[in-house]
Structures are given as structure tokens and as C-alpha cells.
Coordinates of C-alpha atoms in Angstrom, one line a residue:
M15 CA 27.5 -28.4 6.2
A16 CA 26.5 -24.6 7.0
L17 CA 25.1 -23.3 3.7
R18 CA 23.2 -20.3 4.5
G19 CA 20.6 -18.0 2.6
P20 CA 16.9 -16.8 3.4
A21 CA 14.3 -17.5 1.1
G22 CA 13.7 -14.8 -1.5
L23 CA 11.7 -14.0 -4.7
G24 CA 13.2 -16.8 -6.3
P25 CA 15.5 -16.8 -9.9
G26 CA 12.2 -16.0 -11.8
S27 CA 11.7 -13.0 -10.2
R28 CA 12.7 -10.7 -12.9
R29 CA 10.4 -11.9 -15.3
P30 CA 7.5 -9.4 -14.6
L31 CA 10.4 -6.4 -14.9
D32 CA 10.7 -7.7 -18.4
E33 CA 7.4 -7.9 -19.5
A34 CA 6.8 -4.7 -17.6
V35 CA 9.8 -2.6 -19.9
A36 CA 8.2 -4.5 -22.8
G37 CA 4.7 -3.6 -22.4
V38 CA 5.6 0.2 -21.9
E39 CA 5.5 0.8 -25.7
G40 CA 2.4 1.4 -27.4
R41 CA 0.1 2.5 -24.4
E42 CA -2.4 5.3 -24.1
A43 CA -2.9 7.5 -20.8
P44 CA -5.8 8.0 -18.7
A45 CA -7.4 11.4 -18.8
L46 CA -5.6 14.0 -16.6
V47 CA -8.0 14.9 -13.2
A48 CA -7.2 17.5 -10.8
A49 CA -6.3 16.6 -7.1
G50 CA -9.2 15.1 -5.3
G51 CA -11.2 14.8 -8.7
A52 CA -12.3 11.4 -9.7
P53 CA -12.0 9.7 -13.4
E54 CA -14.1 8.9 -15.6
D55 CA -15.5 5.0 -15.1
D56 CA -14.7 3.8 -18.2
E57 CA -11.1 5.1 -17.9
E58 CA -11.1 3.7 -14.5
D59 CA -12.4 0.3 -15.2
D60 CA -9.6 0.6 -18.2
G61 CA -7.1 1.3 -15.6
R62 CA -8.2 -1.2 -13.3
G63 CA -8.3 -3.8 -16.2
R64 CA -4.5 -3.7 -17.1
G65 CA -3.3 -2.7 -13.4
L66 CA -0.2 -0.6 -12.7
L67 CA 1.8 -2.1 -15.5
R68 CA 0.3 0.7 -17.6
W69 CA 2.2 3.2 -15.5
D70 CA 5.8 1.0 -15.5
G71 CA 7.5 3.0 -18.2
F72 CA 6.6 6.4 -16.5
S73 CA 7.0 5.2 -12.6
A74 CA 10.6 4.1 -13.9
W75 CA 11.6 7.6 -14.0
L76 CA 9.0 9.6 -12.1
H77 CA 6.2 9.5 -9.1
C78 CA 4.4 11.7 -9.8
V79 CA 3.7 15.5 -11.4
C80 CA 2.1 18.1 -9.5
V81 CA 0.8 21.6 -10.3
V82 CA 0.7 23.8 -7.1
G83 CA -1.3 27.2 -7.4
F84 CA -1.5 30.1 -5.2
D85 CA -5.3 30.3 -3.7
L86 CA -6.3 33.2 -1.8
E87 CA -8.3 31.5 0.8
L88 CA -6.1 28.1 1.1
G89 CA -2.5 29.5 0.1
Q90 CA -0.8 27.1 -1.7
A91 CA -2.3 24.2 -3.1
V92 CA -1.8 21.2 -5.1
E93 CA -4.2 21.9 -7.8
V94 CA -3.3 18.3 -9.8
I95 CA -1.5 15.1 -9.2
Y96 CA -0.5 13.4 -12.5
P97 CA -1.1 10.0 -12.8
Q98 CA -4.1 10.0 -11.0
H99 CA -3.4 6.6 -9.3
S100 CA 0.0 8.2 -7.3
K101 CA -0.2 8.5 -3.8
L102 CA 0.8 11.3 -1.6
T103 CA 0.2 11.5 1.8
D104 CA -1.4 14.7 3.5
R105 CA 2.0 15.4 4.8
E106 CA 3.9 15.1 1.7
K107 CA 1.5 17.0 0.3
T108 CA 1.5 20.1 2.5
N109 CA 5.8 19.7 2.1
I110 CA 5.4 19.7 -1.3
C111 CA 3.0 22.8 -1.5
Y112 CA 5.5 24.8 0.4
L113 CA 8.7 23.9 -1.2
S114 CA 7.4 24.5 -4.6
F115 CA 7.0 28.3 -4.1
P116 CA 10.1 30.7 -3.3
D117 CA 9.6 32.9 0.0
S118 CA 8.1 35.7 -0.8
N119 CA 11.0 38.0 0.4
S120 CA 13.0 36.3 -2.9
G121 CA 11.2 38.4 -5.1
C122 CA 11.5 36.1 -8.0
L123 CA 9.4 37.3 -10.8
G124 CA 9.4 35.7 -14.1
D125 CA 10.8 31.9 -14.5
T126 CA 12.5 30.2 -11.7
Q127 CA 14.1 26.7 -11.5
F128 CA 15.2 25.0 -8.4
C129 CA 15.2 21.6 -6.4
F130 CA 13.9 20.5 -3.0
R131 CA 14.1 16.7 -1.3
F132 CA 11.7 15.8 1.5
R133 CA 11.5 12.9 3.9
Q134 CA 8.9 10.2 2.5
S135 CA 6.2 9.7 4.9
S136 CA 7.0 6.4 7.2
G137 CA 4.5 2.9 6.2
R138 CA 4.5 4.0 2.7
R139 CA 3.9 0.9 0.4
V140 CA 6.4 -0.3 -1.9
S141 CA 5.2 0.2 -5.5
L142 CA 5.5 -2.3 -8.2
H143 CA 8.3 0.3 -10.3
C144 CA 10.7 -1.3 -7.1
L145 CA 11.0 -4.4 -9.7
L146 CA 13.0 -1.8 -11.9
D147 CA 15.2 -1.2 -8.7
Q148 CA 17.8 -3.8 -10.0
F149 CA 19.2 -1.0 -12.3
D150 CA 20.3 0.8 -8.8
K151 CA 23.2 -2.1 -8.7
D152 CA 24.9 -0.8 -11.8
L153 CA 24.8 3.3 -10.6
P154 CA 27.5 4.8 -8.9
V155 CA 27.3 4.6 -5.5
Y156 CA 26.3 8.4 -5.4
L157 CA 23.4 8.1 -7.8
K158 CA 21.5 5.2 -5.9
K159 CA 17.8 6.0 -4.7
D160 CA 17.5 6.9 -1.3
P161 CA 14.3 4.7 -0.1
A162 CA 13.5 7.2 2.4
Y163 CA 13.2 10.6 0.1
F164 CA 11.9 12.3 -3.0
Y165 CA 13.1 14.9 -5.2
G166 CA 11.1 17.8 -6.4
Y167 CA 12.0 19.5 -9.6
V168 CA 10.4 22.7 -9.8
Y169 CA 9.7 25.4 -12.9
F170 CA 7.8 28.6 -10.6
R171 CA 6.1 31.2 -12.7
Q172 CA 5.3 34.6 -10.9
V173 CA 4.1 37.1 -14.1
R174 CA 1.9 40.4 -13.2
D175 CA -1.6 39.4 -14.2
K176 CA -4.5 42.4 -13.7
T177 CA -7.5 39.6 -14.0
L178 CA -6.3 38.1 -10.9
K179 CA -7.5 39.4 -7.5
R180 CA -3.8 39.0 -6.2
G181 CA -1.9 40.7 -9.1
Y182 CA -0.1 38.0 -10.0
F183 CA 0.2 34.7 -11.8
Q184 CA 1.8 32.0 -9.3
K185 CA 2.4 28.6 -10.4
S186 CA 4.4 25.6 -10.1
L187 CA 4.9 22.4 -12.3
V188 CA 6.8 20.0 -10.2
L189 CA 8.2 16.6 -11.0
I190 CA 8.7 14.3 -7.9
S191 CA 11.3 11.7 -8.5
K192 CA 13.0 9.0 -6.7
L193 CA 16.0 9.7 -9.2
P194 CA 18.6 12.3 -8.1
Y195 CA 19.5 13.1 -11.9
I196 CA 18.9 17.3 -11.3
H197 CA 20.0 18.4 -14.8
F198 CA 18.1 15.8 -16.6
F199 CA 15.0 16.8 -14.9
H200 CA 15.8 20.6 -15.0
T201 CA 16.2 20.4 -19.1
V202 CA 13.1 18.1 -19.0
L203 CA 11.1 21.1 -17.4
K204 CA 12.4 23.5 -19.6
Q205 CA 10.7 22.0 -22.4
I206 CA 7.9 21.3 -21.2
A207 CA 6.8 23.9 -18.1
P208 CA 6.5 27.1 -20.5
E209 CA 4.3 25.4 -22.6
Y210 CA 2.3 23.8 -20.4
F211 CA 1.6 27.5 -18.8
E212 CA 0.2 28.5 -21.8
K213 CA -1.9 25.0 -22.7
N214 CA -2.8 23.3 -19.0
E215 CA -3.6 20.0 -18.6
P216 CA -3.9 18.3 -22.0
Y217 CA -0.7 19.5 -22.8
L218 CA 0.3 17.7 -19.7
E219 CA -1.3 15.0 -20.2
A220 CA 0.3 14.4 -23.6
A221 CA 4.1 15.2 -21.9
C222 CA 3.2 12.2 -19.6
N223 CA 2.3 10.0 -22.4
D224 CA 5.5 10.6 -23.5
V225 CA 7.5 9.9 -20.2
D226 CA 5.3 6.7 -19.6
R227 CA 6.7 5.4 -23.4
W228 CA 10.6 6.3 -22.6
P229 CA 12.8 3.2 -22.0
A230 CA 13.9 2.1 -18.6
P231 CA 16.6 4.2 -17.1
V232 CA 19.4 1.4 -17.6
P233 CA 22.8 2.8 -16.4
G234 CA 25.7 2.4 -19.7
K235 CA 23.2 2.8 -22.1
T236 CA 22.4 5.7 -24.3
L237 CA 18.8 6.7 -24.2
H238 CA 16.7 8.3 -26.6
L239 CA 14.4 10.1 -25.0
P240 CA 11.2 11.9 -26.8
I241 CA 9.2 14.3 -25.0
M242 CA 7.0 16.7 -26.9
G243 CA 8.3 17.0 -30.1
V244 CA 11.9 17.0 -28.6
V245 CA 14.2 13.9 -28.4
M246 CA 16.9 14.6 -25.2
K247 CA 19.9 12.0 -25.9
V248 CA 21.4 11.2 -22.6
R249 CA 23.6 8.7 -20.9
I250 CA 23.6 7.1 -17.2
P251 CA 26.8 6.7 -15.6
T252 CA 27.5 3.7 -14.1
C253 CA 29.6 2.3 -11.4
H254 CA 32.1 1.2 -14.1
D255 CA 32.8 4.3 -15.4
K256 CA 36.1 5.9 -14.7
P257 CA 35.6 8.8 -12.0
G258 CA 35.5 12.3 -13.7
T259 CA 34.5 11.1 -17.0
T260 CA 31.6 11.4 -19.1
Q261 CA 31.2 9.0 -22.2
I262 CA 27.9 10.6 -23.7
V263 CA 30.5 12.9 -26.0
Q264 CA 32.1 9.6 -27.5
L265 CA 28.6 8.5 -28.4
T266 CA 27.6 12.0 -30.5
Q267 CA 30.2 11.8 -33.2
Q268 CA 27.9 10.7 -35.7
A269 CA 25.2 13.2 -36.9
D270 CA 21.9 12.3 -36.1
T271 CA 19.0 14.9 -37.5
N272 CA 16.6 13.5 -34.9
I273 CA 18.4 14.5 -31.8
S274 CA 17.2 17.8 -30.1
V275 CA 19.4 18.1 -27.0
I276 CA 22.2 16.2 -26.3
L277 CA 23.0 16.0 -22.1
P278 CA 26.7 15.9 -21.1
T279 CA 25.5 15.1 -17.5
V280 CA 22.3 14.0 -16.1
H281 CA 23.3 15.0 -12.4
E282 CA 25.9 17.6 -12.3
V283 CA 25.2 20.9 -11.5
D284 CA 27.5 23.9 -12.8
I285 CA 30.2 23.4 -9.7
F286 CA 32.4 26.9 -10.5
R287 CA 29.2 29.0 -10.7
C288 CA 28.5 27.8 -6.9
F289 CA 31.6 27.7 -5.8
C290 CA 32.4 31.2 -7.4
P291 CA 31.9 33.3 -4.2
V292 CA 33.8 31.3 -2.0
F293 CA 36.3 29.2 -4.1
L294 CA 39.1 30.6 -1.9
H295 CA 37.7 28.8 0.6
S296 CA 36.8 25.7 -1.2
Q297 CA 39.0 23.0 0.2
M298 CA 38.0 24.2 3.7
L299 CA 34.0 23.5 2.3
W300 CA 35.2 20.0 1.0
E301 CA 36.4 19.1 4.5
L302 CA 33.3 20.1 5.9
V303 CA 31.4 18.3 3.7
L304 CA 33.6 15.1 3.8
L305 CA 33.3 15.3 7.6
G306 CA 29.6 15.5 7.9
E307 CA 29.6 19.1 9.8
P308 CA 26.0 20.8 9.8
L309 CA 26.2 23.2 7.5
V310 CA 23.9 26.2 6.5
V311 CA 23.7 27.7 2.8
M312 CA 21.7 31.5 3.3
A313 CA 20.9 32.5 -0.2
P314 CA 18.4 34.9 -1.9
S315 CA 16.8 32.2 -4.0
P316 CA 15.7 29.0 -4.0
S317 CA 17.9 28.6 -7.3
E318 CA 21.4 29.8 -5.6
S319 CA 20.1 27.8 -2.5
S320 CA 19.7 24.5 -4.3
E321 CA 22.4 24.8 -6.6
T322 CA 25.2 25.6 -3.9
V323 CA 23.8 22.8 -1.3
L324 CA 23.9 20.0 -4.6
A325 CA 27.2 21.5 -5.4
L326 CA 28.7 21.1 -1.8
V327 CA 27.5 17.1 -2.0
N328 CA 28.7 16.9 -5.2
C329 CA 32.3 18.1 -4.1
I330 CA 33.3 15.1 -2.4
S331 CA 32.3 12.7 -5.2
P332 CA 32.7 9.7 -5.8
L333 CA 32.1 9.5 -2.4
K334 CA 28.5 9.5 -1.3
Y335 CA 27.4 11.9 0.9
F336 CA 25.4 9.9 3.6
S337 CA 23.7 12.5 5.5
D338 CA 20.6 14.1 4.8
F339 CA 20.7 17.2 2.6
R340 CA 17.9 19.9 1.4
P341 CA 18.6 22.2 -1.1
Y342 CA 15.8 24.1 -0.4
F343 CA 14.3 24.0 3.2
T344 CA 11.7 26.1 4.6
I345 CA 10.1 27.2 8.1
H346 CA 6.9 25.3 7.1
D347 CA 9.0 21.9 6.7
S348 CA 7.8 19.0 8.7
E349 CA 11.4 18.4 9.5
F350 CA 11.7 22.3 11.1
K351 CA 11.3 21.9 14.5
E352 CA 14.0 18.6 14.3
Y353 CA 16.5 20.5 12.8
T354 CA 16.2 23.8 14.2
T355 CA 15.9 23.1 18.2
R356 CA 18.8 24.2 20.4
T357 CA 18.1 21.5 23.2
Q358 CA 20.9 19.3 21.1
A359 CA 23.8 19.2 18.8
P360 CA 22.8 20.6 15.3
P361 CA 22.5 17.4 13.4
S362 CA 24.6 16.5 10.7
V363 CA 23.0 17.9 7.7
I364 CA 23.2 20.5 4.7
L365 CA 20.5 23.2 4.8
G366 CA 19.3 25.6 2.0
V367 CA 17.6 28.6 3.2
T368 CA 16.2 31.9 1.9
N369 CA 14.2 33.1 4.9
P370 CA 16.0 35.8 6.7
F371 CA 14.5 34.6 9.8
F372 CA 17.1 31.3 9.8
A373 CA 19.8 34.0 10.3
K374 CA 18.2 34.1 13.6
T375 CA 16.9 30.5 14.3
L376 CA 19.9 28.6 12.9
Q377 CA 22.7 31.1 14.5
H378 CA 23.8 28.4 16.8
W379 CA 24.9 26.1 14.0
P380 CA 28.9 26.0 13.5
H381 CA 29.3 26.7 9.8
I382 CA 27.2 29.2 7.8
I383 CA 27.5 30.1 4.2
R384 CA 26.2 33.3 3.6
I385 CA 26.0 33.7 -0.2
G386 CA 24.5 37.0 -2.5
D387 CA 23.2 36.7 -5.8
L388 CA 25.0 34.4 -8.0
K389 CA 26.5 36.1 -10.9
P390 CA 26.0 35.2 -14.4
T391 CA 28.7 33.3 -16.4
G392 CA 31.8 35.3 -17.4
E393 CA 31.3 37.8 -14.1
I394 CA 33.4 37.1 -11.2
P395 CA 31.9 38.1 -7.7
K396 CA 33.7 39.5 -4.8
Q397 CA 35.3 36.7 -2.5
V398 CA 33.6 36.6 0.6
K399 CA 35.4 36.3 3.8
V400 CA 35.9 33.7 6.6
K401 CA 34.2 35.5 9.5
K402 CA 33.5 34.6 13.7
L403 CA 30.0 32.9 13.9
K404 CA 29.3 36.0 16.2
N405 CA 29.4 38.3 13.9
L406 CA 26.1 36.9 12.2
K407 CA 23.8 38.8 14.1
T408 CA 21.7 40.8 12.0
L409 CA 19.8 39.7 9.0
D410 CA 21.2 42.2 6.3
S411 CA 24.5 40.5 7.5
K412 CA 27.2 40.6 4.9
P413 CA 28.1 37.3 2.7
G414 CA 30.7 35.2 4.1
V415 CA 31.5 32.0 5.6
Y416 CA 30.7 32.0 9.2
T417 CA 32.8 29.3 11.1
S418 CA 35.3 29.2 13.9
Y419 CA 36.3 26.1 12.0
K420 CA 40.4 25.2 11.6
P421 CA 40.8 23.3 8.4
Y422 CA 43.1 20.3 8.8
L423 CA 45.0 20.7 5.6
N424 CA 46.8 23.6 4.2
R425 CA 45.3 25.3 1.6
D426 CA 46.4 24.8 -1.8
E427 CA 47.4 27.9 -3.7
E428 CA 48.0 26.4 -6.9
I429 CA 44.3 25.6 -7.9
I430 CA 43.5 29.4 -6.7
K431 CA 45.7 30.4 -9.0
Q432 CA 44.6 28.4 -11.7
L433 CA 40.9 29.6 -11.3
Q434 CA 41.8 33.3 -10.9
K435 CA 43.7 32.8 -14.3
G436 CA 40.7 31.9 -15.6
V437 CA 38.7 34.4 -14.5
Q438 CA 41.0 36.7 -15.7
Q439 CA 41.2 35.0 -19.3
K440 CA 37.5 35.1 -19.2
R441 CA 37.7 31.1 -19.8
P442 CA 33.8 29.7 -19.3
S443 CA 32.3 28.5 -16.5
E444 CA 31.6 25.2 -17.8
A445 CA 35.9 25.0 -18.5
Q446 CA 36.2 26.3 -14.9
S447 CA 34.1 23.7 -13.4
V448 CA 36.0 20.6 -14.9
I449 CA 39.0 22.2 -13.3
L450 CA 37.7 22.5 -9.8
R451 CA 35.5 19.3 -10.1
R452 CA 39.2 17.2 -11.3
Y453 CA 40.6 19.5 -8.4
F454 CA 37.8 17.8 -5.6
L455 CA 38.2 14.2 -7.5
E456 CA 41.7 14.3 -6.9
L457 CA 41.9 15.5 -3.6
T458 CA 38.4 12.8 -2.4
Q459 CA 40.5 10.1 -4.4
S460 CA 43.6 10.9 -2.3
F461 CA 42.0 10.7 1.0
I462 CA 40.2 7.7 0.1
I463 CA 42.8 5.0 -1.6
P464 CA 44.7 4.7 1.8
L465 CA 41.3 3.5 3.0
E466 CA 40.4 1.4 -0.1
R467 CA 43.8 0.0 0.2
Y468 CA 42.9 -1.1 4.3
V469 CA 39.7 -2.6 3.7
A470 CA 40.7 -5.0 0.8
S471 CA 43.3 -6.0 3.6
L472 CA 40.8 -7.1 5.8
M473 CA 39.0 -9.7 3.1
P474 CA 40.0 -13.5 3.9
L475 CA 42.2 -15.1 1.6
Q476 CA 40.7 -16.9 -1.4
K477 CA 42.0 -20.4 -0.2
S478 CA 40.7 -19.8 3.3
I479 CA 36.9 -20.7 1.9
S480 CA 35.5 -24.4 2.0
P481 CA 32.2 -25.3 0.0
W482 CA 31.6 -27.5 3.3
K483 CA 31.4 -24.3 5.9
S484 CA 30.2 -20.9 6.4
P485 CA 32.0 -18.4 4.3
P486 CA 34.7 -16.5 6.3
Q487 CA 33.9 -13.3 8.5
L488 CA 35.5 -10.1 7.4
R489 CA 38.6 -8.9 9.5
Q490 CA 37.7 -5.9 12.2
F491 CA 38.4 -2.3 11.2
L492 CA 40.9 -1.5 13.3
P493 CA 41.4 2.5 13.4
E494 CA 45.1 2.2 15.2
E495 CA 46.3 -0.4 12.7
F496 CA 44.8 1.8 9.6
M497 CA 46.6 4.9 10.8
K498 CA 50.0 2.8 11.2
T499 CA 49.3 2.4 7.1
L500 CA 49.3 5.7 6.4
E501 CA 53.0 6.6 7.2
K502 CA 54.1 4.3 4.2
T503 CA 51.0 4.3 2.2
G504 CA 49.1 7.8 3.0
P505 CA 48.1 10.3 1.1
Q506 CA 51.1 11.9 0.2
L507 CA 51.5 9.3 -2.2
T508 CA 49.2 11.2 -4.5
S509 CA 48.5 14.7 -3.3
R510 CA 50.7 17.5 -3.4
I511 CA 48.6 19.2 -0.1
K512 CA 50.3 19.0 3.1
G513 CA 48.8 19.3 6.5
D514 CA 47.2 17.5 9.4
W515 CA 46.0 14.4 7.7
I516 CA 46.3 12.0 10.5
G517 CA 44.2 14.6 12.3
L518 CA 41.3 14.5 9.1
Y519 CA 41.2 10.7 9.0
R520 CA 40.5 10.5 12.6
H521 CA 37.9 13.1 12.3
F522 CA 36.3 11.0 9.2
L523 CA 36.4 8.1 11.5
K524 CA 33.6 9.5 13.5
S525 CA 31.9 10.8 10.8
P526 CA 28.0 9.8 9.1
N527 CA 30.0 9.5 5.6
F528 CA 32.4 7.1 7.3
D529 CA 30.0 4.9 8.6
G530 CA 27.6 4.5 5.2
W531 CA 31.1 4.2 3.2
F532 CA 32.3 1.4 5.3
K533 CA 28.9 -0.2 5.4
T534 CA 28.2 0.2 2.0
R535 CA 31.9 -1.5 1.4
R536 CA 31.3 -4.3 4.0
K537 CA 28.3 -5.4 2.5
E538 CA 29.8 -5.6 -1.0
M539 CA 32.8 -7.6 0.1
T540 CA 30.5 -10.2 2.1
Q541 CA 28.4 -10.1 -0.9
K542 CA 32.2 -11.4 -3.2
L543 CA 32.7 -13.7 -0.4
E544 CA 29.2 -15.4 -0.6
A545 CA 29.7 -15.4 -4.3
L546 CA 33.2 -17.4 -3.8
H547 CA 31.6 -19.8 -1.7
L548 CA 29.0 -20.4 -4.8
E549 CA 31.5 -20.8 -6.9
A550 CA 33.7 -23.4 -4.4
L551 CA 30.3 -25.6 -4.5
C552 CA 30.1 -25.3 -7.8
E553 CA 33.6 -27.1 -8.4
E554 CA 32.8 -30.1 -6.2
D555 CA 31.7 -33.3 -7.0
L556 CA 28.1 -33.2 -5.4
L557 CA 26.9 -36.4 -6.5
L558 CA 30.1 -38.0 -5.0
W559 CA 29.2 -36.8 -1.7
I560 CA 25.5 -37.6 -1.6
Q561 CA 26.5 -41.2 -1.9
K562 CA 28.5 -40.8 1.6
H563 CA 25.6 -39.0 3.2
T564 CA 22.1 -40.0 4.4
E565 CA 18.7 -39.0 2.2
V566 CA 18.1 -36.4 5.1
E567 CA 21.4 -34.6 4.8
T568 CA 20.7 -34.9 0.9
V569 CA 17.4 -33.1 1.2
D570 CA 19.2 -30.4 3.6
L571 CA 21.8 -30.1 1.0
V572 CA 19.6 -29.3 -1.9
L573 CA 17.2 -26.9 0.3
K574 CA 20.2 -24.8 1.0
L575 CA 21.3 -25.0 -2.6
K576 CA 18.3 -23.6 -3.3
N577 CA 18.4 -21.1 -0.7
K578 CA 21.8 -19.7 -2.3
L579 CA 20.1 -19.5 -5.2
L580 CA 17.7 -17.2 -4.1
Q581 CA 20.2 -15.3 -1.8
A582 CA 22.3 -14.5 -5.5
D583 CA 18.8 -13.6 -7.2
R584 CA 17.8 -11.3 -4.9
E585 CA 21.3 -9.8 -3.5
H586 CA 22.2 -9.4 -6.5
L587 CA 25.6 -11.3 -5.9
P588 CA 28.6 -10.7 -8.2
V589 CA 28.4 -14.4 -9.6
K590 CA 28.7 -15.3 -13.1
P591 CA 25.3 -16.4 -15.1
D592 CA 27.4 -20.1 -16.0
T593 CA 28.2 -20.4 -12.1
M594 CA 24.5 -20.1 -11.3
E595 CA 23.6 -22.1 -14.6
K596 CA 26.2 -24.7 -13.1
L597 CA 24.4 -25.3 -9.6
R598 CA 21.0 -25.5 -10.9
T599 CA 22.5 -28.5 -13.1
H600 CA 23.9 -29.7 -9.9
I601 CA 20.5 -29.3 -7.8
D602 CA 18.7 -31.3 -10.7
A603 CA 21.1 -34.2 -10.9
I604 CA 20.9 -34.3 -7.0
I605 CA 17.1 -34.4 -7.3
L606 CA 17.4 -37.1 -9.9
A607 CA 19.3 -39.0 -7.9
L608 CA 16.5 -39.3 -5.1
P609 CA 13.5 -41.6 -4.8
E610 CA 10.6 -40.5 -7.0
D611 CA 8.4 -39.2 -4.2
L612 CA 11.0 -37.1 -2.6
Q613 CA 12.0 -35.6 -6.2
G614 CA 8.1 -34.7 -6.6
I615 CA 8.5 -32.6 -3.2
L616 CA 11.8 -30.7 -4.2
L617 CA 10.7 -30.0 -7.6
K618 CA 8.2 -27.9 -6.1
T619 CA 9.8 -26.6 -3.6
G620 CA 11.2 -22.9 -3.8
M621 CA 9.8 -22.9 -7.5
T622 CA 6.8 -20.3 -6.1

């Protein structure tokens, strides 16, 4: 007998979550306090009495909301953190301060929206909203939360104000979240930021109250999210959705007078607008992102840099980009030295920068995209050329893709003609984005299907699974064995594009994206084996088994079966609910067949 499974949270571990989600409705929020300020005593007591359950609704969507202003003596400073119990380390606050304002050279007058991503400080305690992480398992892999990073969604306002010493009003409203729902949070900020700048803290407090009453971000459900008199209708994708489709459109056929904003997507950016200056080279950029090559986007403003970086990361969807990426990166970032050092090769990361200083600092990076101002929808910028890196010497270097990279695949002229025709016919940017997104999707799928097919062949046959032995191991991934499969079942079956596919695969197998993808697939397949092992156990006559074995062996079996249940619950194994119920029934029946003194001990074991 070799049943395994470490102890964990137990089958009942989801109950606090249900209570937390159910308890979101009908709460009141504590008063807003400035960063470093103290809440009133009665508010503090009330918050302590209810514990963090009071903010579980808010925490499911946001970590906190920050207001960053400019102080003549201190420079950028966090003026407000809300809710007040939100924890940010000094390092995280510093990163938020500098990343929430455009570089001074950007000249962003008026209102500007952009996004940044920063590393979470090590040693941070996991908060209670980790209970909601069970929803992560139903998300597509590219939308799963990364525990090591936060996103910052910024609405920055800079307007002339003669009453201020500096002559300008400069302030950012920033949403800090683990969720990579770029389009959704930018839409939220559009709804609340302009009024916040007029009405200040009481308005922000009311907006956060609304967020705390939102339902949990459950993938696949149509969610109605009210915020300050506006109701947003959204649907978070699931891992079961067909890639490249959105289901919110099908859900909006019935008119609903209460709906103010319908979001067709929670996470996608306008990919064509971002690729517009470089769409002649979009296939080469797809290769660079797929291979996890170090890449810098030099742009005139944080809006352009963040949108372009996010579009690059998105172009290999449904594959997840497993390396680090920074939509907006500054010289004050805590990883600045780590990422700009010349003592080692540039890391696998995509950086979006606006400070001209980076043209010199990152001159040694192998691939640099320099873009001008992104044109409004309907306009087409001059197409940039691929240039040699040695030409990127001055701060006023012309827009272009600076690289000596030679693509493995031949350029697909058909997609270029299709997009150029769309520009000539003044096709809307949204329609162009659909075409470009579908092209990238088909390219990625053609590339990944042969890998999926080979990895599926590493799975042991179901008949090799025995209830009385440990689940069998997956076969080893052998690169050369995989390469041999490409002759008959390679990407040529689904893609018209010619070129050195073999060379592209060899390079990919050494990349962080392959490493991340294969680890994810291996984990899924191992969990499937564990689930099949559980099903095999349920089909056994365990009462007959215990008649042939000693009391000690029977107790050992009960403990191992309980461990299996705990593991299935903790790791969200793909086990049918009736299988779990059947196993619990088996355990109860075995325990009842034992002497009373052992029954009492075994019934308590694993229940706490």
C-alpha cells in the first residue's frame, strides 16, 4: 500500500469563504484616513470586532487604493491609503510613488491613464483574501494571479493651478490589485477618478464601499458591479472558454435599463493601436516574446509604454508569458540596478520606459522598440524599420525596431495586406484588433498544438493505475523524441507560414516560457493521475480488504485515505464530487468496522 498525500486544510476549508462572500452584502465602511493617520477609536473597535471579513468583498478585487500627490519638500508622496488596514511596506510605497507619476520629460498635461507592475516585498504575510484564490483554478493560465507581483492602475491629472507654488495641480488615483484585468480597472478609474479630484476623500470612501459590496470575481459568471451610480456588466473568462471568443456579447441581447457600461473584455488592450507603428514586424515581435528575449519599449509617455508592453505580452495568448514584464519602468524602481547592470546578460524581461536616460543605460540590450506618439484611432503612423543596434546612440534616435535578430519564420505577407487594406478603407481599430488578435492566436496555436500532442503521450495508460500502488509517474520529456514527431504532426498541418520551425522549437525549449508552460502542464497531468488513483480506490471493496489485513494496516489505510481527501481539496484535484462522497462513505464504513476506542480517535483525526 503506497497511498500518499500530505495533511492540509481539510474538506471543510472552504466554509469561511462562503461565509465571507455571503457576508459582503450590507456592510458599512470605516472612515477614510490619510497615510500615517489614526482612525477614530469607535471605528477601530468596530473594525476589530468584525475582523477582516468586513473587507473581504473589497479584497477580492483590490489590495488597496492610493492617492499620490506632489509635495514641494518631499517630492511624490502617498497621501492616502484606503482601507486603512491595508499593508504596504516602505519599499512598496516608494515604488508606487515613483511609478504613479509620468517622467517629467513626458509632458502629460490633462488626464493620463496607464498601468504598472511591481514586485511584492518578500516576507509579506498572506492575507485572508487568499480564501478567494480558489477562483484562480477556473481562470485561463494567462489571467491567474502571480503571488509575487502587484498591478497598479493609474489615473494621473496634471493641470495648471496658479494658487499652488509649483503652478500645477499634480495627483494620481491608483488602484493596487493582484488581478491583471487592465481594461476593467481602467474603466473603473474613468468612472470615479474625475469626480474624486473634485470631491476628494468622502467620494473615494463611498466608491470603496461600493466595491466592498461587489460579488466575488467568479470566472464564467455575468457580474453586475455598481459603482457611484453606474452599473458595469462584465464576465471574467474561464479556462473552458474557446480561445479568441468573448461570451459577454451573447449575454446582452436582452435590454437592461440598469446597465450603464458593458465591457466586452476585462483584460485586453487595443492590440492593433499598439502594434500599428510596427505591424510590418509583428511576426518577428511575436517570436521575440515567445522566446522570452530581453525587450525594451521606449515610448514618449507611460500610456504608450504600458499599452505596448501589455499588447506584446498578450500577443502569445493563450500561452502565458512567464518572465517578468514592466509596463512602465523608471530609474527609481527597486529593480533598476538588477535590470540595467552590464556585468551580466540582460534578463528575460520586457520593460516599458519613457526616460531618455534609458537610451544610454539599456544600449547593450539586444532588442529595442522605439515608438513615437500612438496615433488616434483611424490614423496610421509611418511604419518603422528594423535597424541595427549600433544606430541607437543618441537620445533623439528615430522610431524603429533596433535588433540584429533574424526571424526563424518567413513573414506572412497575407496578414500585412489584410491590415493595410483595413487602414486604406478606414476600418475601425477594434475590427483591425480582432483580425490581428486572431492571427496571433492561430500562430500560437499552430506552434503549441504539436507540443500539447507530444506531452499528452507522456501520460501513463489508465490501466497502469493500481489503487494499491502509488500513481505512476509521467514519462520524461525528451527534446529529440519531440523533434521527430514534427515531421508528420508539426505546425505545417495548421499554418501556411514557412520557415525554420525546428529552429524556433529548439530555441523555445530553452526559454522561460517553455519552462513555465511545461511545469503547468506537468502539474495538471500529475493531478489528473492523482484523481484517477482516487477513482480507482473508490471502485475497490475496501471492507473486503480490511477483513484480510491487521488492525494496524486498517488504521494506516484510514489515515492515508483521509490524507487523500485533504490533498484533493487543497490542490483542487479534478475529482468528481460523487467520487469524494463515495470515498468519505468508505472511510466511515471502515472506521465503524473497527473497535470503539479506535473509532473515537479516527473520527477526530483530520477533522480539525
